[in-house]
XYZ file of C-alpha atoms in Angstrom:
615
model
C 74.080 -104.174 125.222
C 71.010 -106.654 125.061
C 71.549 -109.842 123.022
C 68.901 -110.213 120.486
C 67.991 -113.802 121.622
C 64.466 -113.884 120.743
C 65.405 -112.671 117.101
C 68.048 -115.447 116.956
C 65.779 -118.248 118.028
C 63.091 -117.044 115.538
C 65.921 -117.060 112.751
C 66.813 -120.576 113.698
C 63.208 -121.699 113.870
C 62.893 -120.191 110.219
C 66.168 -121.846 108.967
C 65.173 -125.379 110.207
C 61.503 -124.999 108.879
C 62.700 -123.850 105.247
C 65.915 -126.331 105.036
C 65.577 -128.072 101.950
C 65.555 -132.295 102.392
C 66.495 -134.852 99.789
C 62.855 -136.127 98.717
C 62.067 -139.831 98.634
C 62.791 -141.502 95.497
C 59.331 -143.087 95.747
C 56.885 -141.292 93.589
C 52.982 -141.615 93.209
C 52.205 -144.483 90.830
C 51.831 -142.248 87.659
C 52.958 -142.874 84.214
C 54.245 -140.215 81.730
C 52.236 -141.929 78.954
C 49.078 -140.842 80.975
C 47.630 -137.586 79.419
C 46.175 -134.756 81.195
C 42.510 -134.701 81.031
C 40.113 -131.830 81.965
C 36.913 -130.733 80.137
C 37.931 -130.187 76.351
C 41.600 -130.373 77.185
C 43.477 -133.494 76.544
C 47.335 -133.172 76.271
C 50.592 -134.860 77.086
C 54.271 -133.654 76.644
C 55.400 -131.028 77.342
C 52.525 -130.551 79.896
C 52.141 -131.936 83.503
C 49.892 -131.677 86.211
C 46.979 -133.855 87.946
C 47.719 -137.407 86.671
C 51.030 -136.688 85.134
C 54.002 -136.222 87.357
C 56.088 -132.850 87.400
C 59.122 -134.858 85.817
C 56.671 -135.518 82.682
C 56.716 -131.966 81.608
C 58.364 -128.532 81.553
C 58.267 -127.260 84.956
C 56.535 -123.937 83.820
C 53.816 -125.896 81.886
C 52.041 -127.378 85.089
C 48.277 -127.609 84.388
C 45.723 -127.743 87.002
C 41.986 -128.757 86.640
C 38.816 -127.441 88.440
C 36.607 -130.296 88.876
C 33.668 -128.377 89.589
C 33.562 -126.440 86.330
C 35.887 -128.542 84.183
C 38.128 -125.673 83.307
C 41.962 -125.905 82.980
C 44.280 -123.342 84.405
C 48.152 -122.398 84.362
C 50.154 -120.028 86.360
C 52.601 -117.994 84.230
C 54.932 -115.428 85.746
C 52.724 -115.171 88.710
C 49.221 -114.559 87.140
C 46.645 -117.433 86.764
C 45.171 -117.930 83.303
C 42.363 -119.984 81.980
C 43.433 -122.444 79.117
C 40.576 -122.191 76.790
C 42.055 -124.467 73.890
C 45.510 -126.099 73.230
C 46.304 -126.918 69.442
C 48.757 -129.961 69.586
C 48.271 -130.592 65.661
C 50.189 -127.620 64.391
C 53.901 -127.470 64.037
C 54.246 -124.906 66.640
C 52.286 -125.894 69.678
C 49.751 -122.940 70.453
C 47.661 -122.015 73.575
C 44.496 -119.890 73.691
C 44.883 -118.057 76.997
C 42.558 -115.795 78.941
C 43.737 -113.920 82.286
C 41.367 -115.207 84.972
C 40.898 -111.673 86.751
C 39.536 -110.450 83.291
C 36.837 -112.968 83.238
C 34.571 -110.562 85.274
C 34.107 -106.928 85.347
C 37.262 -104.933 83.935
C 37.205 -102.470 86.977
C 37.721 -105.218 89.433
C 40.802 -106.607 87.704
C 44.291 -106.414 88.822
C 45.688 -103.264 87.028
C 48.982 -104.694 86.326
C 50.888 -106.000 83.182
C 51.392 -109.673 82.874
C 54.093 -110.295 80.151
C 54.619 -114.014 79.426
C 58.015 -115.761 79.785
C 59.550 -114.855 76.593
C 61.835 -117.982 76.606
C 58.926 -120.189 76.688
C 55.771 -118.515 74.991
C 55.577 -115.848 72.448
C 52.159 -114.084 71.262
C 51.235 -114.689 67.650
C 51.828 -111.897 65.240
C 47.764 -111.511 64.972
C 47.855 -110.093 68.663
C 49.252 -106.847 70.008
C 49.414 -105.158 73.411
C 46.863 -102.365 74.281
C 47.829 -99.743 76.860
C 45.527 -98.846 79.555
C 46.086 -95.515 80.956
C 44.357 -94.580 84.408
C 44.584 -92.069 87.348
C 44.511 -89.262 84.554
C 43.929 -85.745 84.467
C 40.167 -85.381 84.907
C 40.424 -81.808 83.475
C 41.221 -83.447 79.796
C 39.293 -85.239 77.137
C 40.465 -88.648 76.171
C 39.388 -91.393 73.652
C 37.445 -94.071 75.023
C 37.509 -93.206 78.772
C 35.546 -94.763 81.472
C 35.568 -94.459 85.157
C 36.380 -97.152 87.600
C 36.036 -95.900 91.041
C 38.115 -92.928 91.387
C 40.219 -93.262 88.471
C 39.581 -92.348 84.892
C 40.838 -94.990 82.535
C 42.075 -94.229 79.061
C 42.923 -97.085 76.388
C 45.051 -96.034 73.262
C 47.828 -97.558 71.066
C 50.400 -94.599 71.271
C 51.715 -94.715 74.688
C 53.354 -91.144 74.086
C 50.274 -89.378 73.887
C 48.983 -89.887 77.353
C 52.148 -90.464 79.282
C 52.301 -87.062 80.934
C 48.476 -86.840 81.622
C 47.836 -90.071 83.311
C 49.941 -91.256 86.267
C 49.544 -95.097 85.836
C 49.436 -97.673 82.890
C 49.455 -101.251 81.968
C 49.223 -103.407 79.080
C 46.855 -106.224 77.834
C 46.922 -108.406 74.914
C 44.090 -108.251 72.408
C 43.582 -108.978 68.741
C 45.650 -106.682 66.140
C 42.335 -105.967 64.357
C 40.663 -104.649 67.710
C 43.409 -102.209 68.571
C 42.036 -98.721 67.059
C 43.990 -96.022 65.909
C 41.463 -93.036 66.009
C 38.123 -94.655 66.997
C 37.053 -94.417 70.845
C 37.025 -97.660 73.093
C 34.024 -99.322 74.640
C 34.430 -100.842 78.059
C 31.751 -103.682 77.296
C 33.442 -104.446 74.263
C 36.916 -104.388 75.818
C 35.616 -106.824 78.528
C 34.370 -109.289 75.757
C 37.566 -109.275 74.007
C 39.622 -110.017 77.069
C 37.425 -112.890 78.002
C 37.804 -114.504 74.627
C 41.687 -114.601 75.373
C 44.475 -114.584 73.182
C 47.002 -117.119 71.404
C 50.628 -117.938 72.205
C 52.996 -120.280 70.582
C 55.415 -122.445 72.577
C 59.028 -121.814 72.045
C 61.023 -125.270 72.334
C 63.567 -127.190 70.693
C 62.663 -130.335 68.743
C 60.645 -132.607 71.039
C 62.685 -135.887 71.385
C 59.698 -138.114 71.642
C 60.551 -140.395 68.445
C 63.873 -141.313 70.239
C 62.251 -141.817 73.499
C 59.355 -143.675 72.250
C 61.789 -146.181 70.373
C 63.204 -147.189 73.518
C 59.988 -147.662 75.208
C 60.128 -144.442 77.167
C 58.249 -141.152 77.366
C 59.258 -137.402 77.022
C 59.883 -135.746 80.094
C 62.157 -133.028 81.682
C 65.388 -133.229 83.682
C 67.449 -130.681 85.488
C 69.468 -130.127 82.301
C 66.702 -130.061 79.838
C 64.324 -132.475 78.083
C 65.083 -136.236 78.549
C 63.313 -139.494 78.263
C 61.431 -141.008 81.146
C 60.012 -144.548 82.288
C 58.542 -146.141 85.301
C 60.822 -148.515 87.103
C 60.148 -150.116 90.378
C 57.529 -147.758 91.851
C 59.148 -144.526 90.691
C 59.875 -142.333 87.532
C 63.515 -142.508 86.481
C 64.569 -139.923 83.598
C 67.770 -139.685 81.681
C 69.092 -137.227 79.072
C 67.868 -137.979 75.591
C 71.520 -137.943 74.248
C 72.768 -140.133 77.042
C 72.724 -143.674 75.953
C 73.722 -145.027 79.423
C 70.201 -145.443 80.546
C 69.014 -144.517 83.908
C 70.197 -141.125 85.440
C 68.534 -141.807 89.035
C 72.307 -141.691 90.353
C 72.861 -138.280 88.751
C 69.645 -136.976 89.945
C 70.308 -138.034 93.669
C 73.856 -136.172 93.457
C 72.320 -133.160 91.877
C 69.680 -133.063 94.706
C 72.327 -133.483 97.345
C 74.609 -130.654 95.914
C 71.432 -128.409 95.787
C 70.555 -129.295 99.322
C 74.174 -128.453 100.577
C 74.276 -125.325 98.877
C 70.821 -123.989 99.702
C 71.623 -124.769 103.262
C 74.984 -122.758 103.196
C 73.324 -119.914 101.492
C 70.280 -119.687 104.089
C 73.012 -119.985 107.069
C 75.047 -117.124 105.428
C 71.820 -114.835 105.148
C 70.984 -115.634 108.640
C 74.358 -114.535 110.003
C 74.088 -111.344 107.948
C 70.468 -110.813 109.426
C 72.081 -111.365 113.027
C 75.084 -109.139 112.522
C 72.774 -106.331 111.116
C 70.233 -106.649 114.189
C 73.285 -106.430 116.439
C 74.882 -103.369 114.806
C 71.407 -101.810 114.940
C 71.162 -102.221 118.631
C 74.651 -101.063 118.956
C 73.898 -97.955 117.130
C 70.763 -97.223 118.750
C 72.229 -97.662 122.322
C 75.357 -95.522 121.168
C 72.998 -93.004 120.088
C 71.305 -92.705 123.062
C 74.380 -92.854 125.177
C 75.719 -89.806 123.290
C 72.654 -88.032 123.732
C 72.584 -88.549 127.436
C 76.383 -87.420 127.476
C 75.593 -84.310 125.374
C 72.912 -82.956 127.709
C 72.662 -82.301 131.537
C 68.966 -82.233 131.613
C 66.753 -84.993 132.930
C 65.819 -88.063 130.708
C 62.332 -88.766 131.215
C 60.413 -91.953 130.134
C 57.431 -91.916 127.878
C 55.230 -92.830 131.016
C 56.387 -90.104 133.128
C 55.609 -87.728 129.761
C 52.314 -88.877 129.913
C 52.035 -88.391 133.656
C 53.446 -84.927 133.311
C 50.782 -84.000 130.622
C 47.914 -85.787 132.190
C 47.656 -87.848 129.147
C 48.248 -85.091 126.861
C 45.152 -83.340 127.912
C 45.787 -79.757 127.394
C 47.049 -78.606 123.876
C 48.822 -75.185 123.812
C 50.455 -75.252 120.346
C 50.703 -77.136 117.192
C 53.527 -77.150 114.694
C 54.999 -78.798 111.587
C 57.236 -81.128 114.005
C 54.728 -81.797 116.730
C 52.135 -80.859 119.378
C 53.021 -78.860 122.392
C 51.194 -79.763 125.712
C 51.128 -77.855 129.084
C 52.287 -80.229 131.858
C 53.252 -79.810 135.563
C 56.122 -81.572 137.319
C 56.070 -83.087 140.922
C 57.224 -79.803 142.701
C 54.272 -77.854 140.974
C 56.330 -75.933 138.333
C 54.522 -75.705 134.956
C 56.268 -77.049 131.810
C 55.722 -77.146 128.228
C 56.114 -80.592 126.412
C 56.745 -80.886 122.809
C 55.892 -84.287 121.563
C 57.512 -85.040 118.133
C 55.363 -86.666 115.423
C 55.596 -90.388 115.236
C 55.739 -89.991 111.303
C 59.173 -88.543 111.409
C 61.506 -90.873 109.550
C 64.684 -89.176 111.184
C 65.813 -88.136 114.606
C 67.826 -85.465 113.155
C 65.394 -82.579 114.104
C 65.225 -84.097 117.547
C 68.791 -84.358 118.050
C 69.259 -80.858 116.690
C 66.780 -79.308 118.953
C 68.266 -81.019 122.098
C 71.811 -80.514 121.147
C 71.377 -76.874 120.340
C 69.301 -75.873 123.364
C 71.301 -78.006 125.901
C 74.119 -75.680 125.180
C 72.430 -72.382 125.871
C 72.144 -70.596 129.049
C 70.568 -67.049 128.446
C 67.942 -64.957 129.721
C 66.508 -64.554 126.139
C 66.661 -68.271 125.232
C 63.860 -70.676 126.615
C 65.306 -73.264 129.202
C 65.348 -77.025 128.384
C 64.390 -79.072 131.481
C 64.600 -82.526 130.154
C 63.825 -84.834 127.105
C 62.283 -88.158 126.375
C 63.979 -90.627 123.823
C 62.283 -94.108 123.468
C 62.517 -95.204 119.844
C 59.906 -93.160 117.784
C 58.580 -91.706 121.008
C 60.480 -88.638 121.522
C 59.529 -85.105 123.528
C 61.161 -82.179 124.996
C 60.450 -80.775 128.272
C 60.812 -76.779 128.419
C 59.836 -74.023 131.050
C 56.502 -72.803 130.539
C 56.169 -69.234 129.165
C 53.142 -67.489 130.696
C 52.270 -64.891 128.006
C 52.620 -67.298 124.810
C 53.930 -66.346 121.644
C 54.680 -63.005 120.386
C 52.367 -62.880 117.324
C 49.508 -62.606 119.891
C 50.867 -59.427 121.507
C 51.575 -57.197 118.313
C 49.339 -54.613 119.928
C 51.662 -53.464 122.687
C 52.803 -50.089 122.729
C 56.056 -49.096 120.761
C 58.393 -49.002 123.784
C 57.349 -52.252 124.909
C 57.750 -53.854 121.508
C 61.261 -52.152 121.192
C 62.237 -54.008 124.393
C 60.997 -57.072 123.251
C 62.992 -56.643 119.911
C 66.098 -55.897 121.710
C 65.837 -58.960 123.918
C 65.259 -61.258 120.769
C 68.496 -59.571 119.210
C 70.417 -60.353 122.402
C 69.275 -64.056 122.221
C 70.174 -64.374 118.692
C 73.426 -62.636 119.088
C 74.087 -65.250 122.014
C 73.253 -68.192 119.677
C 75.860 -66.820 117.058
C 78.542 -65.767 119.356
C 78.016 -66.830 122.748
C 78.017 -70.864 122.675
C 80.743 -72.973 122.404
C 79.621 -73.691 118.783
C 77.794 -71.251 116.676
C 74.058 -72.048 116.547
C 72.007 -70.751 113.345
C 68.352 -70.907 114.306
C 66.664 -70.933 110.717
C 63.218 -70.124 111.984
C 63.051 -66.553 113.592
C 59.428 -65.377 113.592
C 56.942 -64.203 115.950
C 55.330 -67.658 116.841
C 58.954 -68.786 118.063
C 59.448 -65.754 120.501
C 57.759 -66.615 123.820
C 56.914 -63.952 126.374
C 57.328 -64.564 130.258
C 55.231 -62.664 132.874
C 57.317 -59.590 132.451
C 57.057 -59.668 128.730
C 60.661 -60.729 128.419
C 61.193 -62.405 124.976
C 62.581 -65.946 124.793
C 63.733 -67.474 121.582
C 62.472 -71.009 120.996
C 61.870 -73.955 118.538
C 65.369 -75.269 117.646
C 63.925 -77.976 115.283
C 65.459 -76.519 112.237
C 68.740 -75.188 113.929
C 72.085 -76.130 112.699
C 75.492 -76.296 114.633
C 78.463 -75.000 113.289
C 81.856 -76.226 114.299
C 84.718 -73.910 114.534
C 82.334 -70.818 114.402
C 82.141 -71.314 110.612
C 80.193 -68.828 108.753
C 79.287 -70.579 105.529
C 76.946 -73.552 105.560
C 76.927 -76.395 102.958
C 74.392 -78.927 101.727
C 71.712 -77.232 103.566
C 67.959 -77.846 102.351
C 65.577 -75.156 102.053
C 64.328 -74.569 105.475
C 61.988 -71.787 107.632
C 58.685 -70.073 107.328
C 57.443 -68.172 104.362
C 57.851 -64.469 104.737
C 60.886 -64.981 106.926
C 63.125 -67.169 104.766
C 66.172 -65.463 103.541
C 66.582 -65.263 99.688
C 69.719 -67.335 99.827
C 68.004 -70.324 101.191
C 65.748 -71.015 98.205
C 68.306 -69.568 95.602
C 71.952 -69.775 95.855
C 72.176 -66.857 93.362
C 71.703 -64.361 96.069
C 74.850 -65.749 98.096
C 75.961 -68.455 100.576
C 73.833 -69.693 103.566
C 75.322 -68.707 106.587
C 74.345 -67.236 110.014
C 73.158 -64.074 108.229
C 70.037 -65.928 107.497
C 68.985 -65.431 110.958
C 69.771 -61.611 110.611
C 67.212 -61.631 107.592
C 64.486 -63.183 109.537
C 65.101 -60.943 112.498
C 64.891 -57.890 110.053
C 61.433 -59.223 108.920
C 60.366 -59.776 112.469
C 61.253 -56.077 113.334
C 59.031 -54.712 110.357
C 56.359 -57.153 111.495
C 56.390 -55.896 115.172
C 56.372 -52.268 114.214
C 53.673 -52.867 111.620
C 55.533 -51.954 108.584
C 54.312 -54.769 106.580
C 50.555 -55.091 107.813
C 49.787 -53.658 104.378
C 51.706 -56.816 102.790
C 50.242 -59.183 105.175
C 46.493 -57.682 105.598
C 46.071 -57.339 101.714
C 47.485 -60.521 100.232
C 47.897 -64.158 100.819
C 51.335 -64.885 102.232
C 51.813 -67.750 100.054
C 50.817 -66.293 96.707
C 51.597 -62.782 96.853
C 53.772 -61.460 93.998
C 54.656 -58.454 95.864
C 57.496 -59.297 98.496
C 58.145 -56.093 100.074
C 56.442 -52.562 99.756
C 58.086 -49.874 98.061
C 56.158 -47.285 100.084
C 58.093 -47.825 103.216
C 61.235 -46.329 101.683
C 59.117 -43.533 100.084
C 57.627 -42.757 103.708
C 61.206 -42.840 105.211
C 62.549 -40.400 102.678
C 59.781 -37.956 103.157
C 60.122 -38.346 107.021
C 56.506 -39.385 107.668
C 56.093 -42.754 109.027
C 52.644 -42.450 110.611
C 51.125 -44.069 107.880
C 53.109 -47.214 109.053
C 51.874 -47.270 112.805
C 48.663 -47.391 114.535
C 47.495 -44.889 117.200
C 49.019 -41.385 118.290
C 52.852 -41.479 119.005
C 54.970 -38.877 120.670
C 58.199 -37.993 119.430
C 60.197 -40.525 121.281
C 57.942 -43.229 120.201
C 58.155 -42.212 116.720
C 61.898 -42.168 116.760
C 62.048 -45.613 118.192
C 59.524 -46.974 115.619
C 61.823 -45.248 112.838
C 64.864 -46.787 114.393
C 63.185 -50.261 114.253
C 62.290 -49.910 110.595
C 65.715 -48.619 109.391
C 67.393 -51.526 111.204
C 64.729 -54.112 109.889
C 65.752 -52.617 106.225
C 69.297 -53.149 106.819
C 68.672 -56.768 107.925
C 66.634 -57.580 105.201
C 69.263 -56.733 102.380
C 69.320 -59.143 99.434
C 72.939 -60.245 99.532
C 73.873 -61.608 102.869
C 77.124 -59.566 103.005
C 75.205 -56.461 103.068
C 73.402 -57.539 106.228
C 74.883 -56.434 109.735
C 75.923 -59.053 112.190
C 73.641 -59.238 115.049
C 76.291 -57.462 117.346
C 75.847 -54.518 115.056
C 72.283 -54.947 115.045
C 72.348 -54.475 118.855
C 74.566 -51.407 118.428
C 72.166 -49.713 116.070
C 69.033 -50.681 118.271
C 70.836 -49.236 121.388
C 72.388 -46.278 119.558
C 71.116 -43.009 118.529
C 68.547 -42.364 115.667
C 70.861 -39.564 114.227
C 73.708 -42.119 113.409
C 71.532 -44.373 111.321
C 71.021 -44.096 107.443
C 68.451 -45.802 105.294
C 69.960 -48.694 103.360
C 69.823 -48.586 99.733
C 66.621 -49.582 98.078
C 66.682 -53.140 96.702
C 64.815 -54.653 93.809
C 62.457 -56.768 95.914
C 59.679 -57.614 93.396
C 59.878 -61.452 93.684
C 57.282 -64.324 93.126
C 56.223 -65.632 96.683
C 54.878 -68.624 94.902
C 58.128 -69.779 93.559
C 59.298 -69.473 97.122
C 56.522 -71.534 98.486
C 57.128 -74.293 95.986
C 60.728 -74.813 97.466
C 60.152 -74.056 101.071
C 58.725 -75.708 104.022
C 55.625 -74.231 105.229
C 54.517 -74.298 109.020
C 50.946 -73.184 109.856
C 50.991 -72.469 113.671
C 47.695 -70.968 114.858
C 47.808 -70.967 118.730
C 48.656 -68.891 121.602
C 51.646 -70.845 122.512
C 53.523 -72.078 119.250
C 55.660 -74.945 119.254
C 58.756 -74.454 121.472
């Protein structure tokens, strides 16, 4: 495993750069008796800033002066305020503040609440909070609404009125007399009120200035709270106002030293944790790649080789929900299909599923894996190239040919369920995932949603809804129909059969597959009962072709039974497909009027529209 030397050196550099140091005892020659002066603001304790040392005031009450505009500002809880006035004459010290981003147009302000530090400042009773709602439902009417770029804004007092109609909200402080109950708001008036600011009183204990002044000292702040400060030998020394021993400079040095050591220990501990996590991450990444290489016997390609094989991804032959399929050529001239997974995929689970599943297969009706690429977020799978594209582009073939394709698909699924070391459930059987070679031999592809079942288990747990609308088994979107199992593939195969023979063209042709309220047509059963299936098919058929079509429809109806236990296994499906029509009976007619819209809300849609679907 490669040692993360670069990261380690960067962390050490960060540590030394940010290591706290003991400051020099020498301070600028400033005195606590010197007031802060800026424009119309002249204040002393408990404020600091400019001419006043930080130890001469509360650490959160540091003022700044803009020399060009003669305006005073203060930062509270991460927000900058303009100090319009400070009243030092009242019993409770009062500040009039205005958020600086509210001095301009309201729409250019930061749409976020800025609560004051409650232990330090408190709004006067004459002021209240006004809730501003934005990103609201444009189809509704709101009081005092106005538009900022793409967001509708609404200002109200009662939060509950628009909580469900608007996505976002924040609060501003305004005079209590301004907050309306029923009347509409006006943005110009709101901007004016916000520029005028609001008043807040200072929450502080009794200022110990008389005690400090009696000893020739000034009010200030120390680590433990308020204290008395004086200028001694070029530096400001402070002591606890309740401590009569005099200077506390030695205690200050001890506290700073303790803080420095403690801070260094904490930072060193955090660095050790970070280095450990980086090492563990690299170990897991290397182990995952090693396991993947051990799992498959196919060739591992680099991403540069993948680009060369596909001629820099020049020819697209298919697109899907998991990635794009490109046509490529190996050194020996053989054609391949390369599926490149999307970079936005946050997990490699689908990639591992597909490689692990297909690497265990070797069947004439399963697409062959030739190699794969696994370089961080860059992942690709190399398959054999199948000349005739996907089945959805070949539905107009004659009935006998379609029957042969359907039987081959059944044998491929049967192999996945029973022929592998571990059972593989595909979960996405559909025409787009059945590829046809030059002999029109079907090959099941796209194992991105597949799940490996250890010990040939039949029941799958904790499985998310997966698949394509129209082919998803009912138990995948509602457990009321039964447990999810390999019988879900049987259902999808049944829908594939009916799609191939044309029995559901009425449903597909006359309704949107995502919005139809009719899940399956009742008239198929009526035609079967009457013995006339010519309405289901296109063109003239001889008796043999009609028997084949009827057999495929009956098998398809058995496969799409609502209850998984009522569906046949793929072994039984093959027996029915290869057996005589006389031995087949139509299954009981289920109640299949279900809302496709409800299914689509809980299902994973895929919209392939190419001659070569993603493999």
